[in-house]
PDB file of C-alpha atoms in Angstrom:
ATOM      1  CA  MET A 168       5.536   5.030 -15.310  1.00  0.00           C
ATOM      2  CA  ARG A 169       4.918   5.322 -11.593  1.00  0.00           C
ATOM      3  CA  SER A 170       1.695   4.197 -10.006  1.00  0.00           C
ATOM      4  CA  PRO A 171      -0.609   6.747  -8.311  1.00  0.00           C
ATOM      5  CA  LEU A 172      -0.448   4.487  -5.258  1.00  0.00           C
ATOM      6  CA  ASP A 173       3.240   5.394  -4.878  1.00  0.00           C
ATOM      7  CA  LYS A 174       2.206   8.906  -3.820  1.00  0.00           C
ATOM      8  CA  LEU A 175       0.044   7.726  -0.913  1.00  0.00           C
ATOM      9  CA  THR A 176       1.313   8.298   2.606  1.00  0.00           C
ATOM     10  CA  PRO A 177       0.538   6.157   5.651  1.00  0.00           C
ATOM     11  CA  GLY A 178      -1.343   9.117   7.133  1.00  0.00           C
ATOM     12  CA  GLN A 179      -3.597   9.310   4.081  1.00  0.00           C
ATOM     13  CA  ILE A 180      -4.267   5.582   4.288  1.00  0.00           C
ATOM     14  CA  ALA A 181      -5.109   5.884   7.998  1.00  0.00           C
ATOM     15  CA  GLY A 182      -7.466   8.788   7.305  1.00  0.00           C
ATOM     16  CA  SER A 183      -9.199   6.922   4.500  1.00  0.00           C
ATOM     17  CA  ALA A 184      -9.478   3.836   6.707  1.00  0.00           C
ATOM     18  CA  GLY A 185     -11.210   5.931   9.366  1.00  0.00           C
ATOM     19  CA  ILE A 186     -13.830   6.978   6.838  1.00  0.00           C
ATOM     20  CA  VAL A 187     -14.272   3.357   5.723  1.00  0.00           C
ATOM     21  CA  ALA A 188     -14.588   2.223   9.368  1.00  0.00           C
ATOM     22  CA  VAL A 189     -17.322   4.763  10.103  1.00  0.00           C
ATOM     23  CA  ALA A 190     -19.178   3.924   6.880  1.00  0.00           C
ATOM     24  CA  THR A 191     -18.928   0.196   7.603  1.00  0.00           C
ATOM     25  CA  ALA A 192     -20.182   0.648  11.170  1.00  0.00           C
ATOM     26  CA  ILE A 193     -23.159   2.661   9.878  1.00  0.00           C
ATOM     27  CA  ALA A 194     -23.901   0.008   7.245  1.00  0.00           C
ATOM     28  CA  LEU A 195     -23.687  -2.739   9.875  1.00  0.00           C
ATOM     29  CA  GLY A 196     -26.031  -0.796  12.160  1.00  0.00           C
ATOM     30  CA  TYR A 197     -28.483  -0.400   9.289  1.00  0.00           C
ATOM     31  CA  GLY A 198     -28.206  -4.125   8.521  1.00  0.00           C
ATOM     32  CA  TYR A 199     -28.986  -5.005  12.132  1.00  0.00           C
ATOM     33  CA  VAL A 200     -31.958  -2.618  12.321  1.00  0.00           C
ATOM     34  CA  THR A 201     -33.530  -3.741   9.054  1.00  0.00           C
ATOM     35  CA  GLY A 202     -32.722  -7.433   9.433  1.00  0.00           C
ATOM     36  CA  LEU A 203     -30.885  -7.497   6.088  1.00  0.00           C
ATOM     37  CA  LEU A 204     -27.595  -8.599   7.641  1.00  0.00           C
ATOM     38  CA  THR A 205     -27.044 -12.284   6.815  1.00  0.00           C
ATOM     39  CA  PRO A 206     -24.276 -14.366   8.437  1.00  0.00           C
ATOM     40  CA  THR A 207     -22.163 -14.202   5.264  1.00  0.00           C
ATOM     41  CA  LEU A 208     -22.611 -10.479   4.833  1.00  0.00           C
ATOM     42  CA  GLY A 209     -21.957  -9.970   8.549  1.00  0.00           C
ATOM     43  CA  GLY A 210     -18.672 -11.879   8.360  1.00  0.00           C
ATOM     44  CA  ILE A 211     -17.514  -9.888   5.338  1.00  0.00           C
ATOM     45  CA  ALA A 212     -18.561  -6.582   6.866  1.00  0.00           C
ATOM     46  CA  PHE A 213     -16.878  -7.303  10.195  1.00  0.00           C
ATOM     47  CA  PHE A 214     -13.686  -8.304   8.378  1.00  0.00           C
ATOM     48  CA  LEU A 215     -13.780  -4.952   6.559  1.00  0.00           C
ATOM     49  CA  LEU A 216     -14.514  -3.168   9.848  1.00  0.00           C
ATOM     50  CA  ALA A 217     -11.642  -4.928  11.632  1.00  0.00           C
ATOM     51  CA  CYS A 218      -9.130  -4.141   8.879  1.00  0.00           C
ATOM     52  CA  SER A 219     -10.221  -0.521   8.594  1.00  0.00           C
ATOM     53  CA  LEU A 220     -10.150  -0.041  12.387  1.00  0.00           C
ATOM     54  CA  LEU A 221      -6.642  -1.475  12.607  1.00  0.00           C
ATOM     55  CA  LEU A 222      -5.451   0.832   9.823  1.00  0.00           C
ATOM     56  CA  ALA A 223      -7.301   3.897  11.137  1.00  0.00           C
ATOM     57  CA  ALA A 224      -5.857   3.732  14.663  1.00  0.00           C
ATOM     58  CA  PRO A 225      -2.245   2.540  14.391  1.00  0.00           C
ATOM     59  CA  ARG A 226      -1.316   3.633  17.926  1.00  0.00           C
ATOM     60  CA  GLN A 227      -4.199   1.768  19.563  1.00  0.00           C
ATOM     61  CA  ARG A 228      -3.668  -1.828  20.620  1.00  0.00           C
ATOM     62  CA  ALA A 229      -5.198  -4.276  18.156  1.00  0.00           C
ATOM     63  CA  SER A 230      -6.732  -6.444  20.867  1.00  0.00           C
ATOM     64  CA  GLU A 231      -8.496  -3.421  22.368  1.00  0.00           C
ATOM     65  CA  LEU A 232      -9.884  -2.323  19.005  1.00  0.00           C
ATOM     66  CA  LEU A 233     -11.136  -5.781  18.118  1.00  0.00           C
ATOM     67  CA  GLY A 234     -12.509  -6.240  21.631  1.00  0.00           C
ATOM     68  CA  ALA A 235     -14.459  -2.998  21.311  1.00  0.00           C
ATOM     69  CA  ALA A 236     -15.774  -4.141  17.917  1.00  0.00           C
ATOM     70  CA  THR A 237     -16.875  -7.438  19.477  1.00  0.00           C
ATOM     71  CA  VAL A 238     -18.665  -5.676  22.333  1.00  0.00           C
ATOM     72  CA  TRP A 239     -20.385  -3.350  19.848  1.00  0.00           C
ATOM     73  CA  MET A 240     -21.397  -6.324  17.710  1.00  0.00           C
ATOM     74  CA  CYS A 241     -22.864  -8.247  20.656  1.00  0.00           C
ATOM     75  CA  PHE A 242     -24.747  -5.152  21.796  1.00  0.00           C
ATOM     76  CA  ALA A 243     -26.135  -4.611  18.273  1.00  0.00           C
ATOM     77  CA  GLU A 244     -27.164  -8.268  18.134  1.00  0.00           C
ATOM     78  CA  PHE A 245     -28.873  -7.902  21.526  1.00  0.00           C
ATOM     79  CA  LEU A 246     -30.773  -4.814  20.354  1.00  0.00           C
ATOM     80  CA  SER A 247     -31.720  -6.585  17.119  1.00  0.00           C
ATOM     81  CA  THR A 248     -33.039  -9.525  19.144  1.00  0.00           C
ATOM     82  CA  ILE A 249     -35.151  -7.200  21.273  1.00  0.00           C
ATOM     83  CA  GLN A 250     -36.546  -5.496  18.167  1.00  0.00           C
ATOM     84  CA  THR A 251     -37.285  -8.599  16.084  1.00  0.00           C
ATOM     85  CA  GLY A 252     -37.803 -11.212  18.763  1.00  0.00           C
ATOM     86  CA  GLU A 253     -35.394 -13.593  16.993  1.00  0.00           C
ATOM     87  CA  PHE A 254     -31.806 -14.299  17.976  1.00  0.00           C
ATOM     88  CA  ALA A 255     -29.518 -14.722  14.953  1.00  0.00           C
ATOM     89  CA  MET A 256     -27.010 -17.107  16.521  1.00  0.00           C
ATOM     90  CA  TRP A 257     -25.230 -17.945  13.243  1.00  0.00           C
ATOM     91  CA  ARG A 258     -24.754 -14.295  12.354  1.00  0.00           C
ATOM     92  CA  LEU A 259     -23.212 -13.646  15.769  1.00  0.00           C
ATOM     93  CA  ALA A 260     -21.057 -16.785  15.586  1.00  0.00           C
ATOM     94  CA  VAL A 261     -19.723 -15.977  12.107  1.00  0.00           C
ATOM     95  CA  SER A 262     -18.979 -12.382  13.093  1.00  0.00           C
ATOM     96  CA  VAL A 263     -17.156 -13.359  16.290  1.00  0.00           C
ATOM     97  CA  ALA A 264     -15.217 -16.053  14.420  1.00  0.00           C
ATOM     98  CA  THR A 265     -14.207 -13.503  11.779  1.00  0.00           C
ATOM     99  CA  LEU A 266     -12.822 -11.141  14.402  1.00  0.00           C
ATOM    100  CA  GLY A 267     -11.106 -14.101  16.088  1.00  0.00           C
ATOM    101  CA  CYS A 268      -9.398 -15.022  12.815  1.00  0.00           C
ATOM    102  CA  VAL A 269      -8.160 -11.448  12.419  1.00  0.00           C
ATOM    103  CA  MET A 270      -6.757 -11.609  15.966  1.00  0.00           C
ATOM    104  CA  ALA A 271      -5.083 -14.955  15.243  1.00  0.00           C
ATOM    105  CA  VAL A 272      -3.303 -13.454  12.243  1.00  0.00           C
ATOM    106  CA  ILE A 273      -2.103 -10.559  14.416  1.00  0.00           C
ATOM    107  CA  ARG A 274      -0.746 -12.995  17.042  1.00  0.00           C
ATOM    108  CA  VAL A 275       1.055 -15.007  14.355  1.00  0.00           C
ATOM    109  CA  GLN A 276       2.615 -11.804  13.031  1.00  0.00           C
ATOM    110  CA  HIS A 277       3.770 -10.922  16.560  1.00  0.00           C
ATOM    111  CA  LEU A 278       5.379 -14.338  16.974  1.00  0.00           C
ATOM    112  CA  ARG A 279       7.074 -13.946  13.584  1.00  0.00           C
ATOM    113  CA  ASP A 280       8.482 -10.615  14.743  1.00  0.00           C
ATOM    114  CA  LEU A 281       9.728 -12.187  17.989  1.00  0.00           C
ATOM    115  CA  SER A 282      11.383 -15.010  16.079  1.00  0.00           C
ATOM    116  CA  ARG A 283      13.255 -12.452  13.974  1.00  0.00           C
ATOM    117  CA  ARG A 284      14.311 -10.214  16.882  1.00  0.00           C
ATOM    118  CA  ALA A 285      15.016 -12.798  19.591  1.00  0.00           C
ATOM    119  CA  PRO A 286      14.976 -16.329  18.141  1.00  0.00           C
ATOM    120  CA  ASN A 287      16.731 -18.021  21.074  1.00  0.00           C
ATOM    121  CA  THR A 288      15.243 -16.080  23.993  1.00  0.00           C
ATOM    122  CA  PRO A 289      12.622 -17.901  26.078  1.00  0.00           C
ATOM    123  CA  LEU A 290       9.266 -16.137  26.100  1.00  0.00           C
ATOM    124  CA  ALA A 291       9.460 -15.687  29.868  1.00  0.00           C
ATOM    125  CA  ASP A 292      12.640 -13.633  29.484  1.00  0.00           C
ATOM    126  CA  LEU A 293      11.299 -11.225  26.904  1.00  0.00           C
ATOM    127  CA  ASP A 294      10.654  -7.698  28.102  1.00  0.00           C
ATOM    128  CA  ARG A 295       6.999  -7.387  28.966  1.00  0.00           C
ATOM    129  CA  ARG A 296       5.198  -4.148  29.678  1.00  0.00           C
ATOM    130  CA  ILE A 297       3.471  -3.166  32.904  1.00  0.00           C
ATOM    131  CA  ALA A 298       1.033  -0.391  33.712  1.00  0.00           C
ATOM    132  CA  GLY A 299       2.895   2.408  35.448  1.00  0.00           C
ATOM    133  CA  GLY A 300       2.024   5.799  36.843  1.00  0.00           C
ATOM    134  CA  PHE A 301       2.285   7.555  33.471  1.00  0.00           C
ATOM    135  CA  GLY A 302       1.096   4.839  31.101  1.00  0.00           C
ATOM    136  CA  ILE A 303       2.923   1.739  29.953  1.00  0.00           C
ATOM    137  CA  VAL A 304       6.530   1.444  31.109  1.00  0.00           C
ATOM    138  CA  PRO A 305       8.996  -1.420  30.798  1.00  0.00           C
ATOM    139  CA  HIS A 306       9.975  -3.556  33.758  1.00  0.00           C
ATOM    140  CA  THR A 307      13.172  -2.616  35.536  1.00  0.00           C
ATOM    141  CA  GLU A 308      16.000  -5.138  35.708  1.00  0.00           C
ATOM    142  CA  ALA A 309      15.108  -5.852  39.343  1.00  0.00           C
ATOM    143  CA  GLN A 310      11.466  -6.533  38.446  1.00  0.00           C
ATOM    144  CA  LEU A 311      12.508  -8.822  35.589  1.00  0.00           C
ATOM    145  CA  ALA A 312      14.846 -10.735  37.889  1.00  0.00           C
ATOM    146  CA  THR A 313      12.056 -11.122  40.437  1.00  0.00           C
ATOM    147  CA  LEU A 314       9.690 -12.390  37.742  1.00  0.00           C
ATOM    148  CA  ARG A 315      12.329 -14.924  36.665  1.00  0.00           C
ATOM    149  CA  HIS A 316      12.862 -15.990  40.283  1.00  0.00           C
ATOM    150  CA  GLU A 317      16.508 -14.928  40.159  1.00  0.00           C
ATOM    151  CA  ASP A 318      18.618 -13.007  42.629  1.00  0.00           C
ATOM    152  CA  VAL A 319      17.909  -9.283  42.401  1.00  0.00           C
ATOM    153  CA  PRO A 320      20.926  -7.438  40.906  1.00  0.00           C
ATOM    154  CA  THR A 321      22.460  -4.808  43.113  1.00  0.00           C
ATOM    155  CA  ALA A 322      23.238  -1.316  41.883  1.00  0.00           C
TER     156      ALA A 322
END
C-alpha cells in the first residue's frame, strides 16, 4: 500500500510551509506582546519559522531569509523591551543561536555539495557569482583569470 505522502508535490509542500511560516510568525508576535515567549519556546518557534521559511521560498537565498528573520526577531525583542521595560537577553540569545545553527547546517550542506561536484578544485577557483546589470551573472573567463591573478586569456 502506498503512503498518502507519496502523492505530495514540492509545490504543495512549499505552499503548506508558507502557511506554517505565517502562523508561526503570528504566534511569535503574540508571544512577544504577551510576554509568554520563554527562551526555550522562542528557540523552538524560531527553528520552526526558519525551516518553514526555507521550504516556502525555495528560490530565495537562505542567508537572506534567515537574515530577515533575525532582523524581525531583534525588532520584536526591541518592541517587547519598550513595552515591558525588561530586556530578555537569554530569549534573544537562544533565538539567534538557533538561527545560526540552521545557517551552519546549510553551509555544511553546501560544502558537501562542492565536495561531490568538484572535490579537487581549490575554493578560489570555483565559479562565484557577481551582481550584474540584470541580476546575478557568472564571472567571465577574463574576470576569473583576473581574480586568480593569472594572465587574461585572449579571444
